[in-house]
């Protein structure tokens, strides 16, 4: 497949499968033509008009109509005239023939030497491709292998197969102008000509059958399922049985028929379009002519069966469709005595009993209707019918209660009246129990029970809520339930129990009742529906408006659905959802004339809607008696397919022939889709989802359009699936993929660039901040250094000089004292003390004015700390240096030294430790000093707030904060102490101590790849 066709091919994959496999669905042959649902489209419904020459369906589900005005496409909703299918803009003109082949192609035969091919949404000039521009095609059909047969005006008959043409009949052998073609089961090719009769090709030999036919113009040919051939002419229908040609006599009320078109459905029925309407010849040979009518405008010039099994008819008045509805309706047209009927009952023998509202009793089977006239039933109105085994019980308006007992093909009748102790001769509801007991509810005298040949009467005096009985039902447990205008009554164990509005019913007036297969009693009151389950009355929630109407009857089909006949609707309802109060729109199906009914108005009689032993539903309406088989409808329902009609983005429609790639900046996309099934498209429902946006399928919708907004760049896939007209989600999903291109600011590289820029900005801000902090600290350091120098000078010039002068004066004075003077030892001690003060002063001055070379090494300073204390030789002490030492700013070095020395003093003096360590780490990002011991530890309270009168810990914290460092103290009683001081490198080290690469890429420094075991260490042990 070409790249430009991949998307359309994907969308139509489901249709292609259907196209290659013939449909198993067709019109029900057991119905008369008038019982099919007839839909019509003329100018008033959007059809363009004009004579119709051909009808066909393409693999994508569209219906195509060839008319004198051109090519028309129908999607189930709208008609579209295809004016210029080819890029050259040539109008189509009249379309003389349409043919769908087994490869999914639609062949379009135009007037003159023009032949088009449609597939996957594209048209092609196949005449040009096959070099047939000089041949005007006059007929085409498919052979038994799916190849296309083409016959040209005054030219050859050709076969197209696997992209190649081959000659079937040479030009010189052509029997005339071929206007119809057919291939029978034996492989023979039949050629019907304009004026030279019928010919056939058998085993490559051409022969003529002109001698056996009086008609020289063969308008249409149709192979029969048994290998025979139907032949349509201007003078009627002929039949070739393989040996001889005979005229088929069609007994019609309009005289001789002109055969204009023929088709065969998938049940083998032959449909014949004539100048007076449509005729059906069933596979059994039965001929239906009930839709023939004289006069102009009745012509059927084209016939086609679509994949839904519907039959399309083309004529001068427009296009029509025959299809199966849910219901088959019997009326006076099918032999019923009247259209308005009352009660209905279906026995196990297949007879359907019904009573017209006007009076009388009838039964029907296999379309045959007969009247029951014994015991005056033909002159009385029948209110109710019930039965069982070989009995039929009839409640009459004035004739009492009659039982009909089968006796072969006849009946015996026995009628009970008041003379037989019946409560009243007007019996409105009758019910025969499973044990043979009969209950007869009267109009105004209560109910009578007939058991063992004796009547027992019950009325209000015996406990009934009212004497008028509307409906009677036998419960699963043998209890009897009666509907009355004053409430619901039940009879069990010889006692009556009544329920009314006070017990939870919507109203006390109960119209009809029904017990389903789950033993739930459904109660239709004047104010709505209720049900009784496990002894409790409930009112269903979320009832649709149609179920709030007056309900005349309730029944259950073989699928477990409930059916309701109301004043204006016939409804099928999901029972389980109705019970649990979760009823949705799709759980209620309303039927009307589009489903085979002649009307939906119910009838106020007992048992006007019932189910038969096969699970079918029979319903009496104001117009006709109708039957529905829900199970058969579901079993025979066509799977629903979905067709993507169009996709638009940003207001522009996209070409589905190409992969969908949306430009950058497009944030919204609109999908238009429709069901691929032409039958009842208004009942098709959809669900959809968009991968990457939706978390699951959408709610069920009837809309055929969905839009998505605020979509970002990326790959998406849109899915849509449909349910058919019966509510089954049995079809394949249709999907379409598309890509929204990203704008440059939505690309990965742009986002990566933004991240990189953001990182650089953060780094720049950080470095700027560190520069500012370093600059401020340098200024502070310089100020402090200057202050220290001034203090050192002042100490040297004042205090130290004064002490030295005083010491000299005392020394002179001490020398002048006699040796035995008692003052002399005292002066000696003073001189010694002043000497110590002088030395300490010199040391302090030395500390204030120490040279850079002497202050550079912290580890050496820490190594000398132990010399200040007299300690046990068993106490271990060492200083460890990690990484290469770097120059530390003098002020920082002094502060770090003082903090570390304070920690060591605490360890030497107070910790009672066996081992003390100092670790100095020169890292790329910081300077770290760690002092740890294994001594007795520090109390947590002291560690947190210090000890009264002692300022060591608080002083350490203040010094660390003053230089922008981080100080951490960790200790536990008996577990030693750790003091960790961390100074950022920008503060600790002198500028220029790192190269430019290591400044910007500190993670490349060597210490990151060196283990502590191989790091340079420097120890000083006592």
Coordinates of C-alpha atoms in Angstrom, one line a residue, residues 317-517:
X317 CA -40.2 8.7 -6.8
X318 CA -36.8 8.4 -5.1
X319 CA -35.2 5.6 -3.2
X320 CA -36.9 3.2 -0.8
X321 CA -35.7 0.6 1.7
X322 CA -37.3 -2.6 3.0
X323 CA -35.9 -3.9 6.3
X324 CA -36.9 -6.1 9.1
X325 CA -38.2 -4.2 12.1
X326 CA -38.3 -5.6 15.6
X327 CA -42.0 -6.3 15.1
X328 CA -44.1 -8.1 12.6
X329 CA -47.5 -6.5 12.6
X330 CA -50.7 -8.2 11.6
X331 CA -53.6 -6.0 10.5
X332 CA -56.5 -6.1 8.2
X333 CA -54.0 -6.2 5.4
X334 CA -52.9 -9.7 6.6
X335 CA -56.5 -10.9 7.2
X336 CA -57.3 -9.7 10.7
X337 CA -60.9 -8.6 11.1
X338 CA -60.0 -5.3 12.7
X339 CA -56.9 -3.3 13.4
X340 CA -57.8 -2.5 17.1
X341 CA -57.5 -5.6 19.3
X342 CA -57.7 -6.4 23.0
X343 CA -56.5 -9.4 24.9
X344 CA -54.1 -11.9 23.4
X345 CA -53.1 -15.4 24.4
X346 CA -50.5 -17.8 22.8
X347 CA -50.9 -21.5 23.4
X348 CA -48.2 -24.2 23.4
X349 CA -49.6 -25.5 20.1
X350 CA -48.6 -22.3 18.3
X351 CA -52.1 -20.8 18.0
X352 CA -52.4 -17.1 18.9
X353 CA -55.8 -16.2 20.3
X354 CA -56.9 -12.6 20.1
X355 CA -60.1 -10.6 20.5
X356 CA -60.9 -7.4 18.5
X357 CA -62.1 -4.5 20.6
X358 CA -65.3 -4.5 18.5
X359 CA -66.1 -8.1 19.5
X360 CA -65.5 -11.7 18.6
X361 CA -62.8 -14.2 19.2
X362 CA -60.2 -15.3 16.7
X363 CA -57.1 -17.4 16.4
X364 CA -54.1 -17.3 14.0
X365 CA -51.3 -19.6 13.0
X366 CA -48.9 -19.4 10.1
X367 CA -50.7 -16.4 8.8
X368 CA -54.1 -18.1 8.7
X369 CA -56.9 -16.5 10.7
X370 CA -60.1 -18.2 11.8
X371 CA -63.0 -17.0 13.9
X372 CA -64.5 -18.9 16.8
X373 CA -68.3 -18.7 16.6
X374 CA -69.6 -21.3 19.1
X375 CA -71.6 -20.3 22.1
X376 CA -72.2 -16.9 20.8
X377 CA -68.6 -15.7 21.0
X378 CA -69.0 -14.1 17.6
X379 CA -71.6 -11.7 19.1
X380 CA -69.9 -10.9 22.4
X381 CA -67.0 -8.7 23.4
X382 CA -64.1 -10.7 24.9
X383 CA -62.4 -9.0 27.8
X384 CA -59.7 -11.6 28.8
X385 CA -58.2 -14.8 27.5
X386 CA -56.2 -17.4 29.5
X387 CA -55.5 -21.1 29.0
X388 CA -53.4 -24.2 29.7
X389 CA -53.0 -27.7 28.3
X390 CA -55.9 -28.1 25.8
X391 CA -58.1 -25.4 27.3
X392 CA -58.8 -21.8 26.5
X393 CA -60.7 -19.7 29.0
X394 CA -62.5 -16.6 27.9
X395 CA -63.9 -13.8 30.0
X396 CA -66.8 -12.1 28.2
X397 CA -68.6 -8.8 28.5
X398 CA -72.0 -10.2 29.0
X399 CA -71.8 -13.9 28.3
X400 CA -70.0 -15.0 31.5
X401 CA -67.1 -17.4 31.4
X402 CA -66.4 -19.8 28.5
X403 CA -64.0 -22.6 28.3
X404 CA -63.0 -24.0 24.9
X405 CA -61.6 -27.6 24.9
X406 CA -59.7 -28.9 21.8
X407 CA -61.2 -31.9 20.1
X408 CA -59.0 -32.5 17.1
X409 CA -59.4 -29.6 14.8
X410 CA -62.6 -28.5 16.5
X411 CA -63.7 -27.3 19.9
X412 CA -66.3 -28.0 22.5
X413 CA -67.5 -25.1 24.6
X414 CA -68.9 -24.8 28.1
X415 CA -70.1 -21.4 29.4
X416 CA -70.6 -20.5 33.0
X417 CA -73.0 -17.7 34.1
X418 CA -74.7 -16.5 37.2
X419 CA -77.0 -19.4 36.9
X420 CA -73.9 -21.6 37.7
X421 CA -73.0 -19.5 40.7
X422 CA -70.6 -17.2 38.8
X423 CA -70.4 -13.9 40.7
X424 CA -71.3 -11.9 37.6
X425 CA -71.7 -12.5 33.8
X426 CA -69.3 -9.6 33.0
X427 CA -65.9 -11.2 33.5
X428 CA -63.0 -8.7 32.9
X429 CA -60.0 -10.8 33.9
X430 CA -59.7 -14.6 33.8
X431 CA -56.7 -16.7 34.9
X432 CA -56.2 -20.5 34.8
X433 CA -53.8 -21.8 37.5
X434 CA -51.2 -24.4 36.9
X435 CA -53.4 -26.9 38.9
X436 CA -56.4 -26.2 36.8
X437 CA -58.2 -23.8 39.2
X438 CA -59.8 -20.9 37.3
X439 CA -60.2 -17.4 38.8
X440 CA -62.7 -15.1 37.1
X441 CA -62.6 -11.4 38.1
X442 CA -65.7 -9.5 37.4
X443 CA -66.5 -5.9 36.5
X444 CA -68.3 -5.1 39.8
X445 CA -69.1 -8.3 41.8
X446 CA -65.7 -9.5 43.0
X447 CA -63.9 -12.6 42.0
X448 CA -65.1 -16.2 41.5
X449 CA -62.9 -19.3 42.0
X450 CA -63.8 -22.4 40.0
X451 CA -62.3 -25.6 41.5
X452 CA -63.6 -29.2 41.1
X453 CA -66.6 -27.8 39.2
X454 CA -67.8 -25.5 42.0
X455 CA -67.6 -21.7 42.3
X456 CA -66.5 -19.9 45.4
X457 CA -67.2 -16.1 45.3
X458 CA -65.2 -13.4 47.1
X459 CA -66.1 -9.7 47.4
X460 CA -65.6 -6.8 49.7
X461 CA -67.5 -8.6 52.3
X462 CA -64.9 -11.4 52.3
X463 CA -62.0 -9.0 52.5
X464 CA -61.4 -7.7 48.9
X465 CA -60.4 -4.0 48.7
X466 CA -62.9 -3.6 45.8
X467 CA -65.4 -5.6 43.8
X468 CA -63.8 -4.5 40.5
X469 CA -61.0 -6.8 39.4
X470 CA -58.5 -5.5 36.8
X471 CA -55.9 -8.3 36.6
X472 CA -55.2 -11.7 38.2
X473 CA -51.8 -13.4 38.6
X474 CA -50.7 -16.6 40.3
X475 CA -47.5 -16.3 42.3
X476 CA -44.6 -18.7 42.3
X477 CA -45.7 -19.9 45.8
X478 CA -49.3 -20.5 44.9
X479 CA -50.6 -17.2 46.3
X480 CA -53.1 -15.3 44.1
X481 CA -52.6 -11.6 43.4
X482 CA -55.5 -9.4 42.3
X483 CA -55.3 -5.8 41.0
X484 CA -58.3 -3.6 42.0
X485 CA -59.1 0.1 41.9
X486 CA -58.7 0.2 45.7
X487 CA -55.4 -1.7 46.1
X488 CA -53.5 -4.9 45.7
X489 CA -55.1 -8.0 47.1
X490 CA -53.4 -11.4 47.8
X491 CA -55.1 -14.7 48.8
X492 CA -53.0 -17.3 50.6
X493 CA -53.9 -20.0 53.1
X494 CA -57.5 -19.0 53.0
X495 CA -56.9 -15.3 54.0
X496 CA -57.0 -12.1 52.1
X497 CA -54.2 -9.5 52.5
X498 CA -54.6 -6.0 51.1
X499 CA -52.0 -3.3 50.2
X500 CA -52.6 0.3 49.3
X501 CA -50.9 3.6 49.1
X502 CA -50.6 3.5 52.8
X503 CA -48.3 0.5 52.4
X504 CA -46.0 2.1 49.9
X505 CA -47.8 1.9 46.6
X506 CA -47.6 5.0 44.5
X507 CA -51.4 5.0 44.4
X508 CA -54.1 2.6 45.6
X509 CA -55.6 2.2 42.1
X510 CA -53.8 -0.8 40.5
X511 CA -54.3 -1.2 36.8
X512 CA -52.3 -4.4 36.0
X513 CA -49.8 -6.8 37.7
X514 CA -47.2 -9.2 36.5
X515 CA -44.8 -11.7 38.2
X516 CA -41.4 -12.2 36.4
X517 CA -39.1 -15.2 36.4

